[in-house]
Short mmCIF file of N, CA, C and O and ligand atoms in Angstrom, two decimals:
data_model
loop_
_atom_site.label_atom_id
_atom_site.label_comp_id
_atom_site.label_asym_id
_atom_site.label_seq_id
_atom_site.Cartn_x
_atom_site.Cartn_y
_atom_site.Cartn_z
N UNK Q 1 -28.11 3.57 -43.06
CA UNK Q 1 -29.16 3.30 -42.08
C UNK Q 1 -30.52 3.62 -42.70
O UNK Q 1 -30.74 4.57 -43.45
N UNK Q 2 -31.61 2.50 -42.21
CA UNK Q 2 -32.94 3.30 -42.98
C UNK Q 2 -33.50 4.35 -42.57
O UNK Q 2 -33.19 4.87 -41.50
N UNK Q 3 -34.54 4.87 -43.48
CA UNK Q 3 -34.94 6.21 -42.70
C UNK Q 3 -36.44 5.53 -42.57
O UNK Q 3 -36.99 4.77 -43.37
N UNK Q 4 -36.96 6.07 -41.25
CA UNK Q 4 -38.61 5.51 -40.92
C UNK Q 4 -38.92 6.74 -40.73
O UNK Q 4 -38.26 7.71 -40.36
N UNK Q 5 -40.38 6.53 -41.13
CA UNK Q 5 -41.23 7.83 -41.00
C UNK Q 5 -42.41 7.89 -39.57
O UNK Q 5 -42.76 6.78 -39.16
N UNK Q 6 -42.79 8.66 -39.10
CA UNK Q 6 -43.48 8.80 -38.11
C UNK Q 6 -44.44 9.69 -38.03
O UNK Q 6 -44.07 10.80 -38.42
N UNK Q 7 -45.48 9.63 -37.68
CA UNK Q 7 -46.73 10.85 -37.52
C UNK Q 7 -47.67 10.73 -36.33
O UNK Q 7 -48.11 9.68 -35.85
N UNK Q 8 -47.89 11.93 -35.93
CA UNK Q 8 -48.83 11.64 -34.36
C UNK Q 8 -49.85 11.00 -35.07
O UNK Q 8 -50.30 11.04 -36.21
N UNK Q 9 -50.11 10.33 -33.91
CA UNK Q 9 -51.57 9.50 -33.70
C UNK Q 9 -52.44 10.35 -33.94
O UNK Q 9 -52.72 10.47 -35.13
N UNK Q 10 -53.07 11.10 -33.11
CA UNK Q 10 -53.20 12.32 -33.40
C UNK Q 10 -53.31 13.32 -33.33
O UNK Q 10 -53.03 13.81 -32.23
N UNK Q 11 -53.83 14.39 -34.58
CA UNK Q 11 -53.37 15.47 -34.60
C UNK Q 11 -53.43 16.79 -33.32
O UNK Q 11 -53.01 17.95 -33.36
N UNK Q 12 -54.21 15.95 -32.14
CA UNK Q 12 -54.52 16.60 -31.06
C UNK Q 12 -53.54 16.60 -30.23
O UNK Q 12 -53.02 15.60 -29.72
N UNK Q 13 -53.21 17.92 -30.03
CA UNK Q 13 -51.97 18.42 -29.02
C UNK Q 13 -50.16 17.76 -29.48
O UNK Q 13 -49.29 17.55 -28.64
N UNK Q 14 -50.01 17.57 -30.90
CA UNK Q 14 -49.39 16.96 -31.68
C UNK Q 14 -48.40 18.45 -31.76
O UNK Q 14 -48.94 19.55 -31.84
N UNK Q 15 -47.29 18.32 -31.73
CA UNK Q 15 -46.65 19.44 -32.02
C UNK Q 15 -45.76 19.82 -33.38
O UNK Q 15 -45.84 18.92 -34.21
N UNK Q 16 -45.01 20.86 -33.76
CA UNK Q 16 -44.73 21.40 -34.92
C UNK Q 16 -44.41 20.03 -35.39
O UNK Q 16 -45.25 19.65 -36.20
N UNK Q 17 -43.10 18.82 -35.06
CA UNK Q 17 -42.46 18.18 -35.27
C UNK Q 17 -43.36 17.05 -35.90
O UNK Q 17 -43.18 16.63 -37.04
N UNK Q 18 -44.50 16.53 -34.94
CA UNK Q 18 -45.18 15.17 -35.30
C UNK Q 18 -46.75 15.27 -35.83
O UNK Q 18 -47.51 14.31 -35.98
N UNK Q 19 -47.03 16.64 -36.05
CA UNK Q 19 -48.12 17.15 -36.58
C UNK Q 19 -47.89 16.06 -37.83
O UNK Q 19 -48.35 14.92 -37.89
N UNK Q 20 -46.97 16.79 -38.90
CA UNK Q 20 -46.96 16.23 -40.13
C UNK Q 20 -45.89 14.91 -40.31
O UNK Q 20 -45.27 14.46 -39.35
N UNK Q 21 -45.79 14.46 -41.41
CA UNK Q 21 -44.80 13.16 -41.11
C UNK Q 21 -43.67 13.83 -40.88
O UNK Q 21 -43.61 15.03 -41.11
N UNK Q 22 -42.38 12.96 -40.28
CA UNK Q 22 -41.42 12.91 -40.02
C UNK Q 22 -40.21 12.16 -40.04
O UNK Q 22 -40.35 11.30 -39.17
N UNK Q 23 -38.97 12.02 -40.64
CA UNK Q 23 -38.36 10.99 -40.77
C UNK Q 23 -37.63 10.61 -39.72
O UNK Q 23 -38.11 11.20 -38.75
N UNK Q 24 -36.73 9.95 -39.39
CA UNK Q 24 -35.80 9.43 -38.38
C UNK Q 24 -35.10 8.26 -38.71
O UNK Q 24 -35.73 7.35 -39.24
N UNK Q 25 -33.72 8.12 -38.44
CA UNK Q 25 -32.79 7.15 -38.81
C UNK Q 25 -32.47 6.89 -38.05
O UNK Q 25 -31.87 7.56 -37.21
N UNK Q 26 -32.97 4.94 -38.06
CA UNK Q 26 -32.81 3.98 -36.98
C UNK Q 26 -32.00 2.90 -37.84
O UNK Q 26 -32.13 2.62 -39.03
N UNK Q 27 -31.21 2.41 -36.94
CA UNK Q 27 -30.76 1.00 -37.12
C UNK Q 27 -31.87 0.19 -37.39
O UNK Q 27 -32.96 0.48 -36.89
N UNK Q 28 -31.69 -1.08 -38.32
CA UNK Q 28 -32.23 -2.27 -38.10
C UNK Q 28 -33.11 -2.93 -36.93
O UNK Q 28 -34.30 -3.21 -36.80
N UNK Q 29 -31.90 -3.06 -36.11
CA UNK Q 29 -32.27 -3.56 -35.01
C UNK Q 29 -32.61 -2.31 -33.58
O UNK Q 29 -32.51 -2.66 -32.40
N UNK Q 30 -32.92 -1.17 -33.91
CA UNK Q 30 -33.38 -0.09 -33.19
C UNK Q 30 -34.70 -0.57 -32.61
O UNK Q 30 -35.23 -1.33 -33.42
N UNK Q 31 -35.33 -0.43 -31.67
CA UNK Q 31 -36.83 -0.34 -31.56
C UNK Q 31 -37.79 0.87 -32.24
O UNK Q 31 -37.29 1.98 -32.44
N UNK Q 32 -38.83 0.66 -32.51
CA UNK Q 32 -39.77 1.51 -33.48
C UNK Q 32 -39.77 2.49 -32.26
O UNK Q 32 -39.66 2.17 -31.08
N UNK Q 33 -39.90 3.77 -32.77
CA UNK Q 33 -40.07 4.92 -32.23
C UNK Q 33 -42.07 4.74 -31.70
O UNK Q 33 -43.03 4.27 -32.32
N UNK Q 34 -41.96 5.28 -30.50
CA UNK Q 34 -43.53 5.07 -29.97
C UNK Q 34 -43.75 6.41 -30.03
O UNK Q 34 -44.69 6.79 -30.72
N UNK Q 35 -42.83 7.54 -29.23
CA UNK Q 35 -43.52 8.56 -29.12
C UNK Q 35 -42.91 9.89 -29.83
O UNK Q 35 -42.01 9.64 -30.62
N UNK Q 36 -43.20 11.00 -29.70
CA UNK Q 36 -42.30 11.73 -30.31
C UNK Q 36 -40.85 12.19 -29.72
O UNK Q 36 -40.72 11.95 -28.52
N UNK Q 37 -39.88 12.73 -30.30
CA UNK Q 37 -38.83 12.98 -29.71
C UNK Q 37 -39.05 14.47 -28.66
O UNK Q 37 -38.86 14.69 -27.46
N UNK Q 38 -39.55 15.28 -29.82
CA UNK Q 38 -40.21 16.56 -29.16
C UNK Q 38 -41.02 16.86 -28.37
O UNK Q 38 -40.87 17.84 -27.65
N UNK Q 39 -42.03 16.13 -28.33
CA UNK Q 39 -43.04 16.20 -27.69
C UNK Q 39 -43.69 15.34 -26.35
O UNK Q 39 -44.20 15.73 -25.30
N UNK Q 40 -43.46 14.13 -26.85
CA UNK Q 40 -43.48 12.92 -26.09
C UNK Q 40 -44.81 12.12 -26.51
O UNK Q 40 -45.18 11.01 -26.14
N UNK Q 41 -45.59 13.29 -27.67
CA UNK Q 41 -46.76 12.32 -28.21
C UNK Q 41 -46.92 11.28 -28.69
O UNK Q 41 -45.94 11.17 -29.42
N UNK Q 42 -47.71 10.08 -28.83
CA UNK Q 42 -47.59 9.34 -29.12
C UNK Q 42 -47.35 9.09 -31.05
O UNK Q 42 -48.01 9.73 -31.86
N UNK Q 43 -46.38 8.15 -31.42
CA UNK Q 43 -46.22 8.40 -32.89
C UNK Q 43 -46.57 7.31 -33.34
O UNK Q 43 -46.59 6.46 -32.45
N UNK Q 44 -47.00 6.75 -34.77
CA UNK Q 44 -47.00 5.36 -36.03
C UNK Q 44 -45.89 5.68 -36.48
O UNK Q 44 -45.27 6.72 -36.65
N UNK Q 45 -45.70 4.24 -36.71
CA UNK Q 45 -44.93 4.17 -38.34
C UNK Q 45 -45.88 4.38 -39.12
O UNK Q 45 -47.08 4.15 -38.97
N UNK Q 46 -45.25 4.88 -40.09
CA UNK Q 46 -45.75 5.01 -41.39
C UNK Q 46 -44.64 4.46 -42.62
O UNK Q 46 -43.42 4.58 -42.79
N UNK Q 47 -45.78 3.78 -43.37
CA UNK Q 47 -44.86 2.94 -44.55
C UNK Q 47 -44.78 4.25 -45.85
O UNK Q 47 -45.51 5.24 -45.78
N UNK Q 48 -44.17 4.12 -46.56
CA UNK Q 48 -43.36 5.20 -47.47
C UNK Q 48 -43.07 4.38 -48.31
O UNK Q 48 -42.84 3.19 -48.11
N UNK Q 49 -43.04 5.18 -49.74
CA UNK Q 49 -42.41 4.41 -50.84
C UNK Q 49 -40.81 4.71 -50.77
O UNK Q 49 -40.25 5.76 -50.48
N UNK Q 50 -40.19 3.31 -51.17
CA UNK Q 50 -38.71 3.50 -51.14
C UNK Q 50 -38.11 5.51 -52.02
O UNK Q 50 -38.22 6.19 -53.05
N UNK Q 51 -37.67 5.51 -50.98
CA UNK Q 51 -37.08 6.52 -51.47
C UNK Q 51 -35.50 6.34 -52.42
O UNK Q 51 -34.37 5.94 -52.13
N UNK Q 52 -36.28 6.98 -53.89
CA UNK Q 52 -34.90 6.97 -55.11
C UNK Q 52 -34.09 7.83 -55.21
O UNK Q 52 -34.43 8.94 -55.60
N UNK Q 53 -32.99 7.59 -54.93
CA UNK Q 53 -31.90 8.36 -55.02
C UNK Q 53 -31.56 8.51 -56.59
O UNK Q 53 -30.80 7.83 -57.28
N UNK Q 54 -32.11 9.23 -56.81
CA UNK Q 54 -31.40 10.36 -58.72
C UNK Q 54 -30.48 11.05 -58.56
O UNK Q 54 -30.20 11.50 -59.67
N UNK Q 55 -29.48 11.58 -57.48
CA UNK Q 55 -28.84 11.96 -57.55
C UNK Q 55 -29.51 13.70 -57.58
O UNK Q 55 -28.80 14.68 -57.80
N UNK Q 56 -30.40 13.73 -57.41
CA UNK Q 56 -31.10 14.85 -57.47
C UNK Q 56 -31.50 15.69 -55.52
O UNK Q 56 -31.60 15.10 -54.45
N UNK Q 57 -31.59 16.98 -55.80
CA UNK Q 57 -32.79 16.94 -54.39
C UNK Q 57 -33.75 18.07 -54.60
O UNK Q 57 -33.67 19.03 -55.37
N UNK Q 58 -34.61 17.77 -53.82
CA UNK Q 58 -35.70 18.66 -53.99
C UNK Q 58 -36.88 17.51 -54.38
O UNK Q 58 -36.57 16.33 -54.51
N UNK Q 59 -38.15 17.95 -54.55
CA UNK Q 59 -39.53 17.33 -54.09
C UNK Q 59 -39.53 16.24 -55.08
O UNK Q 59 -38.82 16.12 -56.07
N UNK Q 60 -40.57 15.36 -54.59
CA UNK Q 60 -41.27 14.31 -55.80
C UNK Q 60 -41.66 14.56 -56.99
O UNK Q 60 -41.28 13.96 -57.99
N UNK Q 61 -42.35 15.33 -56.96
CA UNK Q 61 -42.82 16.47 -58.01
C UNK Q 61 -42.01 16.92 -59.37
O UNK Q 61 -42.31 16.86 -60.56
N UNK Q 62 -40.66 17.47 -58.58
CA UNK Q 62 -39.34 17.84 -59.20
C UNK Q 62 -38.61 16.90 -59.82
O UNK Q 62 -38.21 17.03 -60.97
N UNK Q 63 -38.39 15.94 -59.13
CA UNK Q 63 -37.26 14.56 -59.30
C UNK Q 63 -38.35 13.89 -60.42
O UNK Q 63 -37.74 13.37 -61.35
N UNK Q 64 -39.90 13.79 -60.53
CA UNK Q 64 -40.63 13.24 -61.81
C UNK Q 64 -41.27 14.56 -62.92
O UNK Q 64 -42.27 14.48 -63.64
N UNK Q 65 -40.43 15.59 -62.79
CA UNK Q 65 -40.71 16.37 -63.43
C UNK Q 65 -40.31 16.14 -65.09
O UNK Q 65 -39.15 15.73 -65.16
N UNK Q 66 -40.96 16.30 -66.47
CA UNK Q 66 -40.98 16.04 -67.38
C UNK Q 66 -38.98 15.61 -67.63
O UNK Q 66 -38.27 14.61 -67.75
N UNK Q 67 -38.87 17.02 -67.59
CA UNK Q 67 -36.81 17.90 -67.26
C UNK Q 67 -36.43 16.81 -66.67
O UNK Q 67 -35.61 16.21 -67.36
N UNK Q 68 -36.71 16.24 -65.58
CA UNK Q 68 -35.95 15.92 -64.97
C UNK Q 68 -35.66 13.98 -65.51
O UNK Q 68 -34.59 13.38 -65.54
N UNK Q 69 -36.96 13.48 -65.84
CA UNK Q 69 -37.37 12.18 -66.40
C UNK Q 69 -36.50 11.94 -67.98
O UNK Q 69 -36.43 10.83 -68.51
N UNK Q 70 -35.87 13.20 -68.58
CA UNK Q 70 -35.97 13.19 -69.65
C UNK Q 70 -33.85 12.92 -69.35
O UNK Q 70 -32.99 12.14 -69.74
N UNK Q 71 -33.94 13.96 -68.59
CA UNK Q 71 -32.30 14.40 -68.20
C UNK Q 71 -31.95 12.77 -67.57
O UNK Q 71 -30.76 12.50 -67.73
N UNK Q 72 -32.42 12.13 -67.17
CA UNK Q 72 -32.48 10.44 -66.14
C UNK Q 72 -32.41 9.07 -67.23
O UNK Q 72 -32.48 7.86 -67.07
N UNK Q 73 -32.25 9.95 -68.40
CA UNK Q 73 -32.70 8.98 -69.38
C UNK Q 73 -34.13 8.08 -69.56
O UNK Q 73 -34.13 7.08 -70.28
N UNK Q 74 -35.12 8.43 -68.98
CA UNK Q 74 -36.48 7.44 -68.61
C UNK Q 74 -37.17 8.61 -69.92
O UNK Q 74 -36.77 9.74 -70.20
N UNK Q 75 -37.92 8.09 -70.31
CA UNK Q 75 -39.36 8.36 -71.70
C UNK Q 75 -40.90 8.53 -70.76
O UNK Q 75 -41.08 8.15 -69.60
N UNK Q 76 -41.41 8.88 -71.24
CA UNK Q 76 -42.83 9.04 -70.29
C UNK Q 76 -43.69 9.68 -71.14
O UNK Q 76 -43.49 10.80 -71.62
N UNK Q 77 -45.26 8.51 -71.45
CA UNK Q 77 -46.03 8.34 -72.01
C UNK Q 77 -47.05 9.12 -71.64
O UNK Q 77 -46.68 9.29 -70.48
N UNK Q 78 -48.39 9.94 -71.76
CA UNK Q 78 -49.27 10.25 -71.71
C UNK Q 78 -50.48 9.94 -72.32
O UNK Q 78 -50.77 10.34 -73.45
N UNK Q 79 -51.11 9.32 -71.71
CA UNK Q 79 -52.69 8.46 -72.20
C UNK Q 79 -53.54 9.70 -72.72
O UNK Q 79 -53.75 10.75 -72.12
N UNK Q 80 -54.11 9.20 -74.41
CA UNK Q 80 -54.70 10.19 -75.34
C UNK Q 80 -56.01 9.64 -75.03
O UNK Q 80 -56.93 10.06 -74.33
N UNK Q 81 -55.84 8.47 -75.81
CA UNK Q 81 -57.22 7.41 -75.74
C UNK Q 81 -56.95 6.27 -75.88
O UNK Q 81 -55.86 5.78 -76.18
N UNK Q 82 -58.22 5.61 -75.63
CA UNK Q 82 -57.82 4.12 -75.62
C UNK Q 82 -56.95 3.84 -76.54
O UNK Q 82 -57.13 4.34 -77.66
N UNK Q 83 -55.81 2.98 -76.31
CA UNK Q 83 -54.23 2.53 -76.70
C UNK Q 83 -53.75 3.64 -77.69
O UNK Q 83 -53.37 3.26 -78.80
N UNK Q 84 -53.73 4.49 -77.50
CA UNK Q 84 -53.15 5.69 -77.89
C UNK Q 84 -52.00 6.44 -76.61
O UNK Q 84 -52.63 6.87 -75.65
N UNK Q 85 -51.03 6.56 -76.54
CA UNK Q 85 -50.04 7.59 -76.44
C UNK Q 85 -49.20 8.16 -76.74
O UNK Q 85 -48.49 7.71 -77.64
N UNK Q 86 -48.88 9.44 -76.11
CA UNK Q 86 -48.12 10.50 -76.62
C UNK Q 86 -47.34 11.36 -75.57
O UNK Q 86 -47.76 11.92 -74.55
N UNK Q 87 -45.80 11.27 -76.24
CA UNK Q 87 -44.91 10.86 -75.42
C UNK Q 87 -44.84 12.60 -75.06
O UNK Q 87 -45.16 13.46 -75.87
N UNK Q 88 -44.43 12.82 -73.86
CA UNK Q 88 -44.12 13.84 -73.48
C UNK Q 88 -42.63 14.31 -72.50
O UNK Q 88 -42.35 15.37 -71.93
N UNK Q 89 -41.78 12.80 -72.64
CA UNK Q 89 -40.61 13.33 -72.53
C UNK Q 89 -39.19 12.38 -72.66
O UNK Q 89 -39.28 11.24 -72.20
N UNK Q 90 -38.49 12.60 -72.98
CA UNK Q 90 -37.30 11.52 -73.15
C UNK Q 90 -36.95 11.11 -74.65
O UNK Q 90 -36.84 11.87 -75.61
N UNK Q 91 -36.85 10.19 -74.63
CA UNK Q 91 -36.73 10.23 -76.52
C UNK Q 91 -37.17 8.59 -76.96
O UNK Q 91 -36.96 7.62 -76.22
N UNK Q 92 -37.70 8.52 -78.06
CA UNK Q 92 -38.36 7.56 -78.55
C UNK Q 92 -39.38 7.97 -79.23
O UNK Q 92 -39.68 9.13 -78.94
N UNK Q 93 -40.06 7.46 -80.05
CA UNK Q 93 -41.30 7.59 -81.32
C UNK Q 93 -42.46 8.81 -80.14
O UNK Q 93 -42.63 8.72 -78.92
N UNK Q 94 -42.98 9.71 -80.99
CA UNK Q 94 -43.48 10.93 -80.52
C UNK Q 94 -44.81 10.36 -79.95
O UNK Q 94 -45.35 10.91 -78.98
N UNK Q 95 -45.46 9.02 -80.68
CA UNK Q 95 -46.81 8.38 -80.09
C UNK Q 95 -46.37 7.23 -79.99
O UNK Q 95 -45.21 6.90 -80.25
N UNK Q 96 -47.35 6.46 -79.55
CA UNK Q 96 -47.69 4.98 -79.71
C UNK Q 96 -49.09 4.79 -79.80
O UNK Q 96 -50.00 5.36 -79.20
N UNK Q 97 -49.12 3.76 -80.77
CA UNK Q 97 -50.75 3.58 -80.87
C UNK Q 97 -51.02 1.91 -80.74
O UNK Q 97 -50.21 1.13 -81.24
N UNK Q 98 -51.85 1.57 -80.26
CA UNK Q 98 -51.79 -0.35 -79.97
C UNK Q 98 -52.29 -0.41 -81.69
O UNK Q 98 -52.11 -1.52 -82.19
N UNK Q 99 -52.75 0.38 -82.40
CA UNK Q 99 -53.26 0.12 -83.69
C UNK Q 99 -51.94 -0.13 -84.62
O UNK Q 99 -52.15 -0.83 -85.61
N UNK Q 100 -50.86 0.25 -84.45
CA UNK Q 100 -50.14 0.13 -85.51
C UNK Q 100 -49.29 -1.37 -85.60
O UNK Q 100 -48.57 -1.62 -86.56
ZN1 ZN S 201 -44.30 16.09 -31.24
#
């Protein structure tokens, strides 16, 4: 089922639940959530980037953490200078330069 996210309209008289975003798993064919479950405030959708399952849990942060990008098999570049980089995790050539 997907998960949709929700956040008060606003933050006025918004409670613990719809203060900050919130997820909820609706069917397809569910109607969009209007208000809160908790509260009865009024809620948005909010659009979200697909959420990637790595097989991992814990934050965004964590799951693109150098460790974790490297352990996923993915490489990850860091911009030096113009067409210059330098790799800071995964495996492949230690730079790249557009000069060579
Ligand atoms: Zn609420």
């Amino acid at each position: 089922m997907p998960l949709y996210t929700y956040q008060a309209i606003s933050q006025d008289r918004a409670c613990g639940n719809c203060v900050l975003p919130f997820d909820v798993m609706q069917k397809l064919a569910d109607e969009r959530l209007l208000a809160c479950p908790e509260c009865g405030h009024p809620v948005k959708k909010i659009i979200t980037a697909v959420h990637l399952n790595t097989g991992t849990t814990g934050s965004p942060s964590s799951t693109l953490s150098e460790k974790n990008i490297a352990k996923n098999g993915f490489t990850q570049y860091r911009k030096v200078a113009k067409g210059h980089y330098e790799k800071t995790a995964g495996k492949g050539p230690d730079t790249i330069s557009a000069d060579d």
